[in-house]
PDB file of C-alpha atoms and ligand atoms in Angstrom:
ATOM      1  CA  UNK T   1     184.187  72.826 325.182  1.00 84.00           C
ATOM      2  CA  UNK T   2     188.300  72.829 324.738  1.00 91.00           C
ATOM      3  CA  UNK T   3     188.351  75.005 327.509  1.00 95.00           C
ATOM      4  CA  UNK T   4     186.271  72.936 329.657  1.00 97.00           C
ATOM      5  CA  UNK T   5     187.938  70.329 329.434  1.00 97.00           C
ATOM      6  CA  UNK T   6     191.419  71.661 329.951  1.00 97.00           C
ATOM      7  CA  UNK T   7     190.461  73.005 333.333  1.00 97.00           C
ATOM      8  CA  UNK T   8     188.915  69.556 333.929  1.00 97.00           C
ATOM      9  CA  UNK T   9     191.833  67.867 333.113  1.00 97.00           C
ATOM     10  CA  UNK T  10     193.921  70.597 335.280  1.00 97.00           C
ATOM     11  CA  UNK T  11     192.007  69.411 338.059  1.00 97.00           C
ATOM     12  CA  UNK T  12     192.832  65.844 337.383  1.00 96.00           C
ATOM     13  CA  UNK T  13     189.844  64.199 335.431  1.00 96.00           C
ATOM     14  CA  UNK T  14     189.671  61.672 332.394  1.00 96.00           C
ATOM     15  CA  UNK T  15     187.929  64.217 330.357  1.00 97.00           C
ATOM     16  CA  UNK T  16     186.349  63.380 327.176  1.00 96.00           C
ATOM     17  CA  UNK T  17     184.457  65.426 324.770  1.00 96.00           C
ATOM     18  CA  UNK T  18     180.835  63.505 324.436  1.00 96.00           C
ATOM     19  CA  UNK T  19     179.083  63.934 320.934  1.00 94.00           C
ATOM     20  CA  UNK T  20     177.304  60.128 320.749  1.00 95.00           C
ATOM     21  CA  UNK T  21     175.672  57.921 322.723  1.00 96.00           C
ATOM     22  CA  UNK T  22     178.493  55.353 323.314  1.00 96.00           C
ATOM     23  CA  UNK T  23     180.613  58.124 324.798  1.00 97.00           C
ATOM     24  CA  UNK T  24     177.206  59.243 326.800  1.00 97.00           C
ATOM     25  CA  UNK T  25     177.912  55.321 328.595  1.00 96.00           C
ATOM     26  CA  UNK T  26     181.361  55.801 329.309  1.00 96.00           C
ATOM     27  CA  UNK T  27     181.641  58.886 331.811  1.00 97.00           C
ATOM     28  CA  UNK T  28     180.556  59.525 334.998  1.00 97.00           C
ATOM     29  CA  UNK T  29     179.362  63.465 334.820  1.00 98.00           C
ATOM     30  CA  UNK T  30     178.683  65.732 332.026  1.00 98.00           C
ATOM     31  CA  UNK T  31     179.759  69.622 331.201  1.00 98.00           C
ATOM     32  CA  UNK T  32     177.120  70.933 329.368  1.00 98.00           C
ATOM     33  CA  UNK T  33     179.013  74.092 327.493  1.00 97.00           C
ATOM     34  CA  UNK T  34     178.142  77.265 326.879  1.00 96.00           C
ATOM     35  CA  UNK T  35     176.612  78.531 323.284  1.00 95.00           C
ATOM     36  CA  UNK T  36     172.980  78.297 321.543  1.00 96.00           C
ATOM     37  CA  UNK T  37     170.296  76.452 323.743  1.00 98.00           C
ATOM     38  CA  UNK T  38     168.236  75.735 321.080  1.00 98.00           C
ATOM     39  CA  UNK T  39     170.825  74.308 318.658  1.00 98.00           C
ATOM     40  CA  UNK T  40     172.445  72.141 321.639  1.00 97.00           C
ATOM     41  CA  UNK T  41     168.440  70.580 321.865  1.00 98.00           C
ATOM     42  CA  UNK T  42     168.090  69.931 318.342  1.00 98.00           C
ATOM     43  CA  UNK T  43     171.660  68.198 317.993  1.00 97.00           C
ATOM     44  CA  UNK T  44     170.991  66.080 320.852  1.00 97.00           C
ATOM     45  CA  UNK T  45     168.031  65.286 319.144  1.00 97.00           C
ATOM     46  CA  UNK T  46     169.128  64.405 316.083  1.00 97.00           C
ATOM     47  CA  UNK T  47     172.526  62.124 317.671  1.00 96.00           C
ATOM     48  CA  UNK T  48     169.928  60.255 319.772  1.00 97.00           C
ATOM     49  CA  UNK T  49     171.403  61.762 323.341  1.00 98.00           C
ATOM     50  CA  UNK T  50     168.219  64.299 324.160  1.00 98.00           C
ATOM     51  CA  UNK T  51     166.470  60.929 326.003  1.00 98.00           C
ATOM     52  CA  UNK T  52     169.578  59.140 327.422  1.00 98.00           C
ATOM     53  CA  UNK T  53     170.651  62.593 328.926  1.00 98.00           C
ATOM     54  CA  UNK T  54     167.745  62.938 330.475  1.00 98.00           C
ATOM     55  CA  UNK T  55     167.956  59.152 331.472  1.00 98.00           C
ATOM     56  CA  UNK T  56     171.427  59.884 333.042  1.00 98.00           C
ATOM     57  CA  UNK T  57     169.645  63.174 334.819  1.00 98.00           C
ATOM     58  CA  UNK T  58     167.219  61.056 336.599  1.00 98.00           C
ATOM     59  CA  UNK T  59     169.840  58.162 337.474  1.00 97.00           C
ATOM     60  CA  UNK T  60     171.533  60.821 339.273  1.00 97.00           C
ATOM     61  CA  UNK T  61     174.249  61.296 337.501  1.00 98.00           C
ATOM     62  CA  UNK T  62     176.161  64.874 337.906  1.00 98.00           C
ATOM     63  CA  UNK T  63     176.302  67.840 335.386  1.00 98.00           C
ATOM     64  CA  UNK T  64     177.728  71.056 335.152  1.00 98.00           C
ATOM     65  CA  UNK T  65     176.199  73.896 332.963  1.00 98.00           C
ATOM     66  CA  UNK T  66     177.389  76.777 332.333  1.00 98.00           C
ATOM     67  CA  UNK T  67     175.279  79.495 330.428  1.00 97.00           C
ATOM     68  CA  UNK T  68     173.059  77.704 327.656  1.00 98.00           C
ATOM     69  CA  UNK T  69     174.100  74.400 329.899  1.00 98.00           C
ATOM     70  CA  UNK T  70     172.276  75.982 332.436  1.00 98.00           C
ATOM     71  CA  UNK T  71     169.213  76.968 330.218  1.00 98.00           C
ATOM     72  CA  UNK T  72     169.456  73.282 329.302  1.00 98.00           C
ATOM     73  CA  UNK T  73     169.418  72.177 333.080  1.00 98.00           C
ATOM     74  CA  UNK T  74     166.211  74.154 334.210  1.00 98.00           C
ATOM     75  CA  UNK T  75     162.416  72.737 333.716  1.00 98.00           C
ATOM     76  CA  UNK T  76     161.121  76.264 332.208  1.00 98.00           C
ATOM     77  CA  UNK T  77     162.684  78.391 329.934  1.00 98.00           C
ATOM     78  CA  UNK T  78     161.605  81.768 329.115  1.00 97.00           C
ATOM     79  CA  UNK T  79     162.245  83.235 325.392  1.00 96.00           C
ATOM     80  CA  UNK T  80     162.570  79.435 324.372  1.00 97.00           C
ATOM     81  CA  UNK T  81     162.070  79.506 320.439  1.00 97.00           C
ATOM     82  CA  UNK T  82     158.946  76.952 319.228  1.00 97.00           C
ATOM     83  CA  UNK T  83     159.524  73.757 319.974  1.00 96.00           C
ATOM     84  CA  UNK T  84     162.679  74.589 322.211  1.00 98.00           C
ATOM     85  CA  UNK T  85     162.877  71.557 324.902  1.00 98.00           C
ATOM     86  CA  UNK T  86     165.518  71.439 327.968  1.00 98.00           C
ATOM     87  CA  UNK T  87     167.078  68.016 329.500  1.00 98.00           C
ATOM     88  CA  UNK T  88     165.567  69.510 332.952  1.00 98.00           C
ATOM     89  CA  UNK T  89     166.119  69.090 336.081  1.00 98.00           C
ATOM     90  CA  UNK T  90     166.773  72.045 338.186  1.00 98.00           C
ATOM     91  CA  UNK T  91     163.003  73.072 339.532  1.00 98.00           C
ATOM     92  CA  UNK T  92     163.888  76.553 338.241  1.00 98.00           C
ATOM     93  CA  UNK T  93     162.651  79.066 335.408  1.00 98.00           C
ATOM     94  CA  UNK T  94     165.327  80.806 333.066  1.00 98.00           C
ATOM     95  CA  UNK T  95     165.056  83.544 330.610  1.00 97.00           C
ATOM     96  CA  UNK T  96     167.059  83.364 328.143  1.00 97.00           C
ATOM     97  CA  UNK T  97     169.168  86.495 327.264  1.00 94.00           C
ATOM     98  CA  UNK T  98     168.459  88.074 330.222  1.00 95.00           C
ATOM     99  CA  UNK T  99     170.557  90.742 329.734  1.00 91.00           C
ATOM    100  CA  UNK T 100     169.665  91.977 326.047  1.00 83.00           C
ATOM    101  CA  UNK T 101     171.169  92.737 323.203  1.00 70.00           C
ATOM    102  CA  UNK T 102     172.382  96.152 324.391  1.00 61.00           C
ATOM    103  CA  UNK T 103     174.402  94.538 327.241  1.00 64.00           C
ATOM    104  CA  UNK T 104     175.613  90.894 325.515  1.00 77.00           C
ATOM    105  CA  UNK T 105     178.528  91.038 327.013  1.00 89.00           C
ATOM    106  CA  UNK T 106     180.000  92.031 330.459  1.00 91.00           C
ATOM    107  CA  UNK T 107     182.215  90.523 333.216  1.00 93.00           C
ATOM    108  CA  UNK T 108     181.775  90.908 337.303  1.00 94.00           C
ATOM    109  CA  UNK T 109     183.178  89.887 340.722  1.00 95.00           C
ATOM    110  CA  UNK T 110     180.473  87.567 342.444  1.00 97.00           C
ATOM    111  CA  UNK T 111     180.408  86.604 346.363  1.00 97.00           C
ATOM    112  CA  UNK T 112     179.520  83.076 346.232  1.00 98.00           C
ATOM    113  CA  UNK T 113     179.538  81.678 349.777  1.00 97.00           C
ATOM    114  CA  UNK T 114     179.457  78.016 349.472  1.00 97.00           C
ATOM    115  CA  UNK T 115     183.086  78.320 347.143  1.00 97.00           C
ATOM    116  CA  UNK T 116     184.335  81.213 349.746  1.00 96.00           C
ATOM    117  CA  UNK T 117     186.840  83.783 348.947  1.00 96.00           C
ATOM    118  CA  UNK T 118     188.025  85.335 346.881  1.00 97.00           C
ATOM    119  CA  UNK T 119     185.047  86.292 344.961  1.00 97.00           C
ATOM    120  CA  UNK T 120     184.299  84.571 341.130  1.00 97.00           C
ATOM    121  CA  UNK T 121     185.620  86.752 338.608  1.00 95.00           C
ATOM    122  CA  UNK T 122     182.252  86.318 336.017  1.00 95.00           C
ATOM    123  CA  UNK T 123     181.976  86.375 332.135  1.00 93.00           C
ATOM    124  CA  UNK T 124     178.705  86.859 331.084  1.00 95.00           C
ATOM    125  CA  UNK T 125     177.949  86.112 327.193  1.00 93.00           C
ATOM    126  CA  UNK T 126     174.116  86.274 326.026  1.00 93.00           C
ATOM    127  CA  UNK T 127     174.017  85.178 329.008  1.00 96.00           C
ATOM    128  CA  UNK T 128     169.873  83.808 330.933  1.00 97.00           C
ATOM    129  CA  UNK T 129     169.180  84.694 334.668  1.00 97.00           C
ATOM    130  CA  UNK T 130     167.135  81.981 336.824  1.00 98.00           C
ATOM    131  CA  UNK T 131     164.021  84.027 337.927  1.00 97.00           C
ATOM    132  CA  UNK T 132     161.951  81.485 339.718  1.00 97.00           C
ATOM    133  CA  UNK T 133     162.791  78.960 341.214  1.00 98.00           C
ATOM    134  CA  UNK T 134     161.610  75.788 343.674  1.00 98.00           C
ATOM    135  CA  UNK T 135     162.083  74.381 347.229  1.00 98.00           C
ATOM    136  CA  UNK T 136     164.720  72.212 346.053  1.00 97.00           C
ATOM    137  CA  UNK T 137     166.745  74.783 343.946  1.00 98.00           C
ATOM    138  CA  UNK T 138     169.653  76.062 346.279  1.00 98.00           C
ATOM    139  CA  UNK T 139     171.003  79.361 344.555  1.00 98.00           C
ATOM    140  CA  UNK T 140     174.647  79.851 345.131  1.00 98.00           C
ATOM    141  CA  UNK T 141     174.871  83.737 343.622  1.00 98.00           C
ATOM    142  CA  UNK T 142     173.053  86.768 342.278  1.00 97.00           C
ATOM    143  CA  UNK T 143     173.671  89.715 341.140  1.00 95.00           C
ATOM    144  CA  UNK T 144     173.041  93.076 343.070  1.00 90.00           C
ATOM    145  CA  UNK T 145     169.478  93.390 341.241  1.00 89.00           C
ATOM    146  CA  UNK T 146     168.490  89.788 343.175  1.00 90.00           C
ATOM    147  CA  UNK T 147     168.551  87.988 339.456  1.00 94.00           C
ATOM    148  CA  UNK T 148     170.153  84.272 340.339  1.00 98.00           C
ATOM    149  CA  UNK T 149     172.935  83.614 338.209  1.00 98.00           C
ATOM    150  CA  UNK T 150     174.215  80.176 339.799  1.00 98.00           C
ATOM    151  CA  UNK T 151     172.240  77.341 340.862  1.00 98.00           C
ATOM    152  CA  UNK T 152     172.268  73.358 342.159  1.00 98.00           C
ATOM    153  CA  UNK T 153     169.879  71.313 342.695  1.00 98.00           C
ATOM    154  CA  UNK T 154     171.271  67.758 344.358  1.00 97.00           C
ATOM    155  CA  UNK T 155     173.802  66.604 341.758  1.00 98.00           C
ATOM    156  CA  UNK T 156     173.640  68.889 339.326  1.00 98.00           C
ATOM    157  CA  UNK T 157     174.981  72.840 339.086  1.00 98.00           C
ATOM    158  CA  UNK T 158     174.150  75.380 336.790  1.00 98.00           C
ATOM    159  CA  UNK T 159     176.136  78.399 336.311  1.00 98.00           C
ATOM    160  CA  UNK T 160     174.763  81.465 333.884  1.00 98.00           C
ATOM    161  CA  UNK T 161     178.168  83.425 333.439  1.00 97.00           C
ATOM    162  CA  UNK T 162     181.560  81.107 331.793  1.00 95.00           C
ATOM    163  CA  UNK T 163     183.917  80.469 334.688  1.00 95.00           C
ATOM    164  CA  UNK T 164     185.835  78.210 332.222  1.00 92.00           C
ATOM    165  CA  UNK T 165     186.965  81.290 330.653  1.00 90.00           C
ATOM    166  CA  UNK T 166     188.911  83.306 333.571  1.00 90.00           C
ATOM    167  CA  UNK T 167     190.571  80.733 335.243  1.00 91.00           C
ATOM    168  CA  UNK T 168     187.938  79.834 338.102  1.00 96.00           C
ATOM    169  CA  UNK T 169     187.910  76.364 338.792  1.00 97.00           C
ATOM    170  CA  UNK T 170     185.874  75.998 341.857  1.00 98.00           C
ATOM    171  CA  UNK T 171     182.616  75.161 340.473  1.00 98.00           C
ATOM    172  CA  UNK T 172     184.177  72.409 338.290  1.00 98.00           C
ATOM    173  CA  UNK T 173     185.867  71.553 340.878  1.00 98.00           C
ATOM    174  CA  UNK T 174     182.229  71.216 342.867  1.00 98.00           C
ATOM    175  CA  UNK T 175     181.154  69.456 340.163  1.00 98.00           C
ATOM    176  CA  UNK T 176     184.219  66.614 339.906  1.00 98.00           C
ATOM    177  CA  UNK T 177     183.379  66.102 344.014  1.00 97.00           C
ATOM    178  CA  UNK T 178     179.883  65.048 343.076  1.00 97.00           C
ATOM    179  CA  UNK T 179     181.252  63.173 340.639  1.00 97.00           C
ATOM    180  CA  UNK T 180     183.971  61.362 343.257  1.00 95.00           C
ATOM    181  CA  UNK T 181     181.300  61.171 345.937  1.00 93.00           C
ATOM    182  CA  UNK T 182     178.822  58.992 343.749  1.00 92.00           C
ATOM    183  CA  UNK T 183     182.026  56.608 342.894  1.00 86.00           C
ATOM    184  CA  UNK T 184     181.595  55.488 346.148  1.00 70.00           C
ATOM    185  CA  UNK T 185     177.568  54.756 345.835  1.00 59.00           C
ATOM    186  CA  UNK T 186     177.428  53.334 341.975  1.00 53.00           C
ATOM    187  CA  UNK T 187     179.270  51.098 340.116  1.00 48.00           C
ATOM    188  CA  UNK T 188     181.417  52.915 338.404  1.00 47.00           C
ATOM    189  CA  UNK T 189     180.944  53.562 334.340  1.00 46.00           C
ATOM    190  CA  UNK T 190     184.391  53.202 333.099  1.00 41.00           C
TER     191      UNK T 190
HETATM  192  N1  LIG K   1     172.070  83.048 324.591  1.00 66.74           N
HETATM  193  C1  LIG K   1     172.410  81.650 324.516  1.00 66.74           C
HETATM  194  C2  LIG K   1     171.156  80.776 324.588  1.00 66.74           C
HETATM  195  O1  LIG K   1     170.092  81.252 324.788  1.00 66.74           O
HETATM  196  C3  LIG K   1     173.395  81.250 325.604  1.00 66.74           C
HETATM  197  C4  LIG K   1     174.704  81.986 325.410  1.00 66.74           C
HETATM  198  C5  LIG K   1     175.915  81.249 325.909  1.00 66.74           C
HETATM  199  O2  LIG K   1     175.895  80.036 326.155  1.00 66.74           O
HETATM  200  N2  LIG K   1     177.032  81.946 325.983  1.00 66.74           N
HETATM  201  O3  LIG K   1     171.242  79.604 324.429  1.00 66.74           O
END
């Protein structure tokens, strides 16, 4: 999350870490951060946020996720544990450590043509892979074995590797546009 929002902040935003509802109200986009899917449901369960997320998803409003962010993002999860629930959103399936426990960790280049060149430098921690996904899914990168590995659907973007982590901005950068470009169609939340 720190690192989130330092490159946030880097690129100019009023970033604030959101843990309750009344911070929820105050922003205009969300960073959902890496770490355990499951764990991220249940505490935004139990701090009342799973329903007003989900709320804010339908209002429109944008969000980034990046690896269990993205698992959070997507309408079907695959390795969920029982009772696992996502915010939703993306019209996509994920599995959840796609990679396995013999590869947890790795890092890659990645072409991704809607943020140009030079290529993404990748981290990939426990990371899921979307492996279905709908009409209104765009993918913006996979890996050489077709697996998608970043994803949007209208206002919100779902990354499964940690661009937070190598210095890559672009995709919260993408993410802070969406955010600008509904300023100018909403009243603004602040
Ligand atoms: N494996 C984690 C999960 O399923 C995601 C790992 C991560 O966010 N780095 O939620």
């Amino acid at each position: 999350m720190r690192e989130h929002l330092a490159v946030l902040r880097a690129l100019g935003a009023d970033a604030h870490p959101v843990r309750r509802l009344e911070e929820l109200s105050a922003v205009e986009g969300l960073v959902l951060p890496g770490g355990e899917s499951s764990v991220i449901d249940k505490l935004a369960r139990a701090f009342g946020l799973f329903d007003p997320i989900r709320a804010a998803i339908a209002d429109g409003m944008p969000m980034y996720g990046t690896c269990a962010g993205l698992i959070l993002l997507a309408d079907r999860i695959d390795g969920a544990i029982t009772g696992q629930r996502t915010f939703g959103g993306i019209d996509a399936r994920v599995a959840r450590n796609a990679f396995g426990s013999q590869t947890a960790s790795f890092e890659t280049d990645l072409d991704v043509p809607a943020l140009g060149e030079p290529p993404v430098h990748a981290a990939f921690i426990r990371a899921p892979a979307v492996v279905e996904w709908g009409p209104d899914a765009v993918p913006l990168a996979s890996l050489s074995d077709g697996r998608v590995v970043a994803i949007e659907q209208g206002a919100l973007l779902g990354t499964a590797f940690h661009p937070e982590s190598t210095g890559e901005t672009r995709f919260h950068d993408r993410f802070l546009s969406r955010v600008h470009s509904r300023r100018g169609i909403s009243a603004p939340a602040l």
